[in-house]
Amino acid sequence: MADTDPRRSIPRTDSLLGLPEVIDAGQRLSQATIKAIILDAQSAARAGSIPTAEVAATIVRHLSSRSASSLTPVLNATGIIVHTNLGRAPLSQAAREAVADAAGYVDVEMDLETGRRSKRGTGATQALLRACPGAEDALVVNNGAAALLLAVTALRGGPTADGSRGAHGRAVTAGANPGGEADPREIIVSRGELVEIGAGFRLPDLMTTTGARLQEVGTTNRTHLADYAEAIGTDTASLLKVHTSNFRVEGFTAAVEISQLRELADEHELPLIADLGSGLFEPDPHLPDEPDIASALAAGADVVIVSGDKLLGGPQAGLILGRREAVARIAKHPLARAMRTDKLTLAAIESTVANMQNPVHEALHINLDRLKERTEFLAELAFGTVVAHDGRVGGGGAPGVPLPGWAVELPESYAADLRTGETAIVARVHQGRCLIDLRCVPESEDFRIVDAIARIQGVDLVNAEPGENGRLLDRLKRHLGDGGKRNERLGEQD
């Protein structure tokens, strides 16, 4: 009797690898990835999950939607500007182009005129110094935590790489030096500034991995200058001021300003390190309590540390700006080589700092009248309700500071469908509702939001026929203007 098992008709791997679409996919995907997709489809057919006749089509469909990276681009409709789970700051178009340019061979450490090796990151350093005239020098490392670890280690004591004394004249070495002086290892910091950052990592644990000891002063809610002064001794290596960028303590509180600590640091010839975290270059009226680099340097910090991918609006990086001798000392420390950043980050930092008009800045300073118009129009098209909604900076910046705005309220069930749709849209789920905040969504992408909601409601706007849906699409185009025309083209390409 003839064997009628349909599994015997599953296409062979070699024949599937010969499909034109599969061969084309090899230009951007590895053979291992392609074979894994083929194996998954064959296994699904053996299990009866898909008909054997659809194996090839399933493979082609998966390959066409598979990018070279497993990361999926999303539209951030949460109202949180620096969303850690969504990669923090989105880069500006100029920064993206700079990264693309730097992806090939570039003169990252070569002087093209002389043909000799040059200093790494000169362009990024110069851009930082132009943006912050109060800094004498700057250094870029791979993230903010690395910058802090490097600074407290390099400024802890010991001669510089050229044998000179440290930034504040202390001639000590790692361990006991020949003269018998103790190696200063204590970092004095307020107990109220011992911050835990993301994923359970704590700054105190980070710093003690270097062999340093933390001398906590004051209490959780109140620390005074006298607390620092009384703690200084022969083991003191530095004074550290940390901005509590992801929490606030309110009520009966007291803290010591950088300018006050500067006087104390000068009296005892100690370095003063300020970790600001969030990355403002100068004061911003929208965030009146958020510290900035220029003010911290003017107040007397030897070095200021910030992250590149928060309010600065750039890539993940740790930026160290400050006095020339202090930054040079940090740059010459052996750990600096282990924390060195790559050419792509240097290109993105330079481009971001050269033009501070980026998606983070735009979302923070968004035109509220236009935001409300967009929200009301989206609510009308989506049969939703406009509700007041406060955005947030997020990502360790301006904790508790509301950014007034609006959102479209939809049923909670929409949130999952939006995340997993053709265009991934992440909305906020709160109190049983799906809230769509357009603050962080470029206006040119509004069509994608409308189209995604329409699809959930059973309407295909991209292929709308004349009639009610067609009129809806025409109104959307008129509302978006050029952005609507652009998105019509995008929809056709999809």
XYZ file of C-alpha atoms in Angstrom:
494
model
C 0.000 0.000 0.000
C 1.319 3.454 -0.917
C 2.752 5.579 1.899
C 0.461 8.617 2.281
C 2.280 10.219 5.227
C 2.281 13.950 4.264
C 5.515 14.472 6.181
C 7.345 12.690 3.380
C 6.478 15.629 1.109
C 8.266 18.179 3.310
C 10.825 19.953 1.060
C 14.439 18.952 1.534
C 16.836 21.422 3.112
C 19.042 21.665 0.025
C 16.075 22.531 -2.200
C 14.873 25.173 0.245
C 18.361 26.699 0.396
C 18.170 27.071 -3.376
C 15.059 29.261 -3.356
C 15.850 32.709 -4.828
C 14.457 34.482 -1.758
C 16.605 32.358 0.528
C 19.710 33.060 -1.535
C 18.977 36.813 -1.401
C 18.556 36.618 2.388
C 22.121 35.344 2.579
C 23.302 38.888 1.834
C 22.221 40.016 5.305
C 21.777 36.848 7.379
C 24.241 34.105 8.248
C 23.795 30.603 6.910
C 23.325 29.373 10.475
C 20.384 31.765 10.942
C 18.827 30.792 7.619
C 19.172 27.074 8.336
C 17.591 27.557 11.766
C 14.554 29.214 10.152
C 14.306 26.385 7.624
C 14.562 23.774 10.375
C 11.814 25.516 12.386
C 9.471 25.461 9.398
C 10.217 21.812 8.650
C 9.657 20.900 12.305
C 6.344 22.790 12.309
C 5.239 20.801 9.254
C 6.253 17.494 10.889
C 4.248 18.459 13.966
C 1.257 19.307 11.812
C 1.305 22.992 12.788
C 1.481 24.070 9.140
C 0.651 22.221 5.912
C 3.679 20.815 4.109
C 2.726 22.858 1.063
C 3.290 26.052 3.056
C 6.804 25.280 4.272
C 8.551 27.299 1.562
C 6.171 30.256 1.901
C 6.591 30.236 5.678
C 10.373 30.335 5.339
C 10.265 33.163 2.812
C 7.895 35.146 5.016
C 10.107 34.740 8.091
C 13.248 35.638 6.164
C 11.688 38.765 4.676
C 10.694 40.043 8.116
C 13.972 39.078 9.780
C 16.551 41.831 10.078
C 20.270 41.335 10.585
C 19.728 42.083 14.278
C 17.227 40.564 16.668
C 16.391 44.067 17.926
C 13.004 45.365 16.776
C 12.484 49.090 16.095
C 9.566 50.440 18.124
C 7.545 53.615 18.435
C 7.658 54.882 22.012
C 4.111 55.925 22.927
C 4.616 55.755 26.696
C 5.445 59.433 27.293
C 8.736 58.411 28.957
C 11.494 60.173 27.042
C 14.565 58.250 28.206
C 13.039 54.772 28.401
C 15.690 52.321 29.606
C 13.818 49.259 28.323
C 13.611 50.869 24.875
C 17.297 51.758 24.650
C 17.215 55.160 26.363
C 17.918 58.093 24.046
C 17.101 57.708 20.341
C 19.849 59.222 18.204
C 19.282 62.215 15.963
C 19.359 61.715 12.215
C 22.744 63.435 12.075
C 24.139 61.073 14.726
C 22.794 58.047 12.858
C 24.515 59.233 9.689
C 27.732 59.782 11.633
C 27.564 56.229 12.974
C 26.980 54.858 9.474
C 29.987 56.828 8.179
C 32.157 55.500 11.009
C 31.125 51.896 10.434
C 33.852 51.419 7.819
C 37.511 52.352 7.955
C 37.969 55.802 9.520
C 40.857 57.894 10.821
C 39.976 57.250 14.457
C 43.669 57.144 15.443
C 45.479 58.498 12.407
C 46.560 61.934 11.220
C 45.901 61.735 7.486
C 48.262 64.609 6.748
C 51.304 63.044 8.389
C 50.244 59.413 8.128
C 51.150 58.919 11.784
C 49.153 57.715 14.744
C 47.070 60.396 16.437
C 45.173 60.705 19.691
C 41.919 58.786 19.819
C 38.623 60.659 20.145
C 39.998 64.141 19.456
C 36.895 65.202 17.528
C 34.525 64.137 20.294
C 36.689 65.821 22.929
C 36.781 69.100 21.016
C 33.015 69.005 20.509
C 32.498 68.485 24.239
C 34.797 71.380 25.124
C 33.039 73.694 22.668
C 29.697 72.764 24.211
C 31.049 73.240 27.747
C 33.619 76.071 27.854
C 33.987 75.649 31.609
C 35.760 72.314 31.090
C 39.493 72.261 30.351
C 39.542 68.679 29.105
C 37.206 65.757 28.506
C 37.280 61.985 28.186
C 34.732 59.539 26.774
C 34.456 55.996 28.155
C 31.921 53.247 27.595
C 29.244 54.184 30.172
C 28.495 56.321 33.199
C 29.263 53.627 35.758
C 32.638 53.032 34.124
C 33.378 56.761 34.250
C 32.709 56.853 37.991
C 34.736 53.712 38.654
C 37.657 55.112 36.664
C 37.538 58.552 38.274
C 37.476 57.365 41.895
C 40.276 54.905 41.129
C 42.581 57.238 39.220
C 42.137 60.159 41.618
C 42.562 58.018 44.705
C 46.241 58.805 44.978
C 49.576 57.847 43.543
C 51.868 59.478 41.029
C 50.688 60.085 37.495
C 52.019 58.046 34.615
C 54.844 60.531 34.037
C 55.956 60.355 37.668
C 54.605 63.756 38.707
C 52.432 64.335 41.710
C 48.678 63.874 41.563
C 46.089 66.462 40.694
C 46.196 67.860 44.198
C 49.839 67.408 45.072
C 49.654 64.144 47.010
C 52.707 61.976 46.367
C 51.361 58.544 47.306
C 51.403 55.190 45.551
C 49.169 52.180 45.399
C 49.799 50.409 48.667
C 52.476 51.737 50.996
C 55.052 53.868 49.234
C 58.810 53.801 49.963
C 58.385 56.678 52.359
C 55.906 54.712 54.398
C 52.875 56.905 53.647
C 49.544 55.114 53.664
C 47.593 54.745 50.427
C 44.453 56.859 50.823
C 41.474 54.660 49.987
C 38.490 56.365 51.597
C 35.878 58.106 49.484
C 33.677 60.397 51.537
C 30.075 60.487 50.343
C 26.729 61.433 51.870
C 24.662 58.514 53.093
C 21.679 60.016 51.261
C 23.514 59.761 47.924
C 24.251 56.022 47.888
C 22.301 55.265 44.738
C 21.164 51.933 43.354
C 21.024 52.085 39.566
C 19.298 49.680 37.173
C 19.255 45.874 37.417
C 20.123 45.954 41.115
C 23.613 47.419 40.681
C 24.655 49.782 43.468
C 27.218 52.548 43.202
C 28.740 51.693 46.632
C 29.404 48.124 45.466
C 30.845 49.431 42.216
C 33.341 51.710 43.940
C 34.476 49.217 46.560
C 35.481 46.752 43.841
C 38.508 49.006 43.267
C 39.741 48.438 46.807
C 38.348 51.770 47.966
C 36.427 52.186 51.186
C 33.352 54.372 51.459
C 33.103 56.717 54.401
C 29.403 57.474 54.682
C 28.514 60.751 56.360
C 25.265 62.340 57.470
C 21.904 60.593 57.391
C 19.485 59.586 54.673
C 17.680 62.919 54.743
C 20.216 65.402 56.154
C 23.943 65.870 55.594
C 25.965 68.939 56.640
C 29.388 70.296 55.735
C 30.594 69.478 59.231
C 29.857 65.807 58.571
C 32.343 65.807 55.686
C 34.923 67.809 57.625
C 34.840 65.488 60.625
C 35.296 62.429 58.424
C 38.462 63.626 56.651
C 41.608 61.862 57.776
C 44.882 60.455 56.521
C 43.041 57.722 54.593
C 40.789 60.158 52.722
C 41.268 59.918 48.950
C 38.472 62.113 47.576
C 35.158 63.818 48.173
C 32.260 62.541 46.088
C 28.993 64.306 45.323
C 26.323 62.124 43.679
C 23.123 63.470 42.164
C 20.201 61.264 43.198
C 18.978 61.108 39.624
C 16.431 58.323 40.069
C 14.768 59.232 43.374
C 13.892 62.221 45.544
C 13.869 62.765 49.284
C 11.457 65.500 50.360
C 10.524 67.129 53.629
C 13.042 67.672 56.414
C 16.193 67.550 54.283
C 19.599 69.167 53.972
C 22.450 68.661 51.512
C 25.869 70.206 50.915
C 26.468 72.122 47.703
C 29.474 71.555 45.458
C 30.738 75.071 46.152
C 30.868 74.304 49.886
C 32.684 71.039 49.276
C 35.190 72.879 47.074
C 36.370 74.963 50.025
C 36.786 71.828 52.112
C 38.591 70.005 49.298
C 41.029 72.901 48.856
C 41.734 73.017 52.574
C 42.752 69.348 52.576
C 44.104 69.115 49.001
C 41.511 66.535 47.963
C 39.932 65.927 44.565
C 36.214 66.694 44.304
C 34.228 64.386 42.005
C 30.642 65.149 40.993
C 28.527 62.385 39.439
C 25.501 64.100 37.894
C 24.261 61.174 35.851
C 21.627 62.693 33.595
C 23.748 64.829 31.290
C 22.439 68.409 31.058
C 25.109 70.773 29.731
C 23.424 73.893 31.076
C 20.322 74.726 33.145
C 16.971 73.865 31.557
C 13.840 75.775 32.669
C 11.750 72.653 32.142
C 13.858 70.866 34.772
C 14.711 73.543 37.340
C 16.094 71.146 39.956
C 18.220 69.069 37.603
C 21.966 69.809 37.972
C 24.026 70.626 34.895
C 27.665 70.241 33.910
C 28.452 73.936 33.478
C 27.135 74.868 36.923
C 28.892 71.963 38.639
C 32.235 72.931 37.106
C 31.705 76.592 37.952
C 30.948 75.570 41.541
C 34.342 73.871 41.795
C 34.120 70.200 40.854
C 37.450 68.841 39.608
C 35.629 66.416 37.333
C 31.979 65.986 36.429
C 30.589 62.656 35.257
C 27.451 62.215 33.138
C 25.893 59.599 30.881
C 25.696 60.137 27.144
C 22.350 58.413 26.544
C 20.117 60.353 28.914
C 19.274 64.062 28.665
C 22.238 64.629 26.373
C 20.385 62.556 23.765
C 23.377 60.562 22.533
C 24.672 56.986 22.649
C 25.588 55.002 25.748
C 28.796 56.548 27.036
C 30.385 57.951 30.159
C 31.562 61.547 29.834
C 34.208 62.974 32.150
C 34.745 66.730 31.967
C 36.818 68.957 34.211
C 40.231 70.282 35.104
C 43.017 69.438 32.706
C 45.328 67.767 35.209
C 42.538 65.676 36.730
C 41.208 64.442 33.381
C 44.746 63.700 32.162
C 45.390 61.651 35.283
C 42.213 59.662 34.669
C 43.033 59.133 30.979
C 46.490 57.740 31.816
C 45.240 55.183 34.314
C 45.493 51.546 33.074
C 41.746 51.057 33.603
C 41.064 53.730 30.985
C 42.183 51.292 28.292
C 39.725 48.662 29.493
C 36.910 51.225 29.447
C 37.793 52.782 26.094
C 34.842 53.423 23.821
C 34.615 52.494 20.156
C 34.627 54.593 16.978
C 30.838 54.383 16.533
C 30.193 55.891 19.948
C 32.794 58.607 19.413
C 31.126 59.536 16.111
C 27.661 59.636 17.690
C 28.839 61.699 20.671
C 30.580 64.242 18.445
C 27.548 64.631 16.211
C 25.098 64.828 19.124
C 27.079 67.459 21.002
C 27.670 69.513 17.857
C 23.903 69.939 17.425
C 21.801 69.522 20.533
C 18.547 69.425 18.543
C 17.776 65.746 18.960
C 14.725 63.580 19.740
C 15.234 63.874 23.516
C 15.432 67.675 23.383
C 12.413 67.833 21.065
C 10.279 65.599 23.294
C 11.237 67.568 26.400
C 10.447 70.923 24.771
C 7.509 69.794 22.652
C 4.880 72.331 21.577
C 1.992 71.472 23.880
C -0.659 73.035 21.648
C 0.422 70.887 18.732
C 0.699 67.821 20.967
C -2.905 68.327 22.054
C -4.062 68.733 18.440
C -2.370 65.506 17.441
C -3.798 63.674 20.451
C -7.336 64.894 19.801
C -7.140 63.906 16.151
C -5.809 60.452 17.024
C -8.617 59.996 19.565
C -11.200 60.937 16.944
C -9.838 58.480 14.400
C -9.297 55.697 16.945
C -12.629 56.143 18.759
C -10.667 56.801 21.929
C -10.815 59.374 24.703
C -8.372 62.195 25.365
C -7.147 62.200 28.962
C -4.610 64.341 30.802
C -1.323 62.465 31.045
C 2.019 63.443 32.543
C 5.099 62.303 30.694
C 8.410 61.698 32.425
C 12.088 62.113 31.638
C 12.786 58.572 32.850
C 16.103 56.735 32.696
C 17.623 58.342 35.782
C 16.774 61.981 35.184
C 14.480 64.538 36.857
C 12.802 62.017 39.183
C 9.207 62.843 40.020
C 9.053 65.829 37.661
C 5.812 65.701 35.613
C 5.779 66.736 31.966
C 2.142 67.786 31.441
C 0.454 66.496 28.324
C -2.299 64.244 27.032
C -2.862 60.668 25.931
C -5.465 58.679 24.055
C -7.243 56.167 26.268
C -8.114 52.821 24.684
C -9.029 49.382 26.046
C -6.149 47.651 27.820
C -6.281 44.747 25.372
C -4.987 47.023 22.603
C -1.549 47.271 24.231
C -0.438 43.717 23.415
C -1.704 43.939 19.833
C 0.130 47.229 19.335
C 3.398 45.773 20.638
C 3.216 42.739 18.371
C 1.809 44.367 15.241
C 3.518 45.082 11.934
C 4.879 48.262 13.514
C 5.792 47.639 17.150
C 4.188 50.366 19.273
C 4.785 50.444 23.016
C 2.020 52.231 24.910
C 1.535 52.661 28.632
C -0.704 50.218 30.485
C -2.107 51.871 33.599
C -5.112 51.083 35.761
C -6.682 48.789 33.203
C -6.213 51.188 30.290
C -3.978 51.454 27.248
C -2.650 55.018 27.092
C -1.012 56.337 23.919
C 1.145 59.424 24.542
C 2.538 61.012 21.354
C 5.226 63.088 23.087
C 8.067 60.794 21.957
C 6.524 59.820 18.626
C 7.797 61.867 15.666
C 4.823 63.560 14.028
C 5.820 61.972 10.737
C 5.044 58.588 12.333
C 1.496 59.419 13.465
C 0.097 57.522 10.496
C 1.648 54.310 11.769
C -0.115 54.750 15.109
C -3.457 55.383 13.408
C -2.972 52.494 10.997
C -2.036 50.061 13.779
C -5.118 50.949 15.813
C -7.301 50.740 12.721
C -5.999 47.245 11.979
C -6.910 46.145 15.504
C -10.380 47.509 14.797
C -10.552 45.643 11.492
C -9.833 48.564 9.139
C -7.013 48.558 6.560
C -6.198 52.216 5.932
C -3.211 51.563 3.659
C -5.375 49.704 1.144
C -8.540 51.671 1.850
C -11.189 51.656 -0.880
C -13.305 54.728 -1.714
C -15.906 55.204 0.954
C -15.750 55.835 4.684
C -12.274 54.347 5.176
C -10.956 56.216 2.147
C -12.335 59.481 3.465
C -10.738 58.716 6.820
C -7.357 58.283 5.129
C -7.785 61.536 3.196
C -8.529 63.428 6.398
C -5.465 61.917 8.023
C -3.261 63.008 5.136
C -4.588 66.540 5.287
C -3.989 66.643 9.041
C -0.419 65.421 8.747
C 0.446 67.450 5.649
C 3.818 66.427 4.231
C 4.230 63.917 7.028
C 1.050 62.192 5.883
C 2.324 61.969 2.304
C 5.585 60.581 3.560
C 3.811 57.939 5.587
C 1.578 57.018 2.674
C 4.761 56.108 0.828
C 6.018 54.237 3.861
C 2.766 52.312 4.006
C 3.068 51.386 0.355
C 6.610 50.154 0.944
C 5.431 48.000 3.802
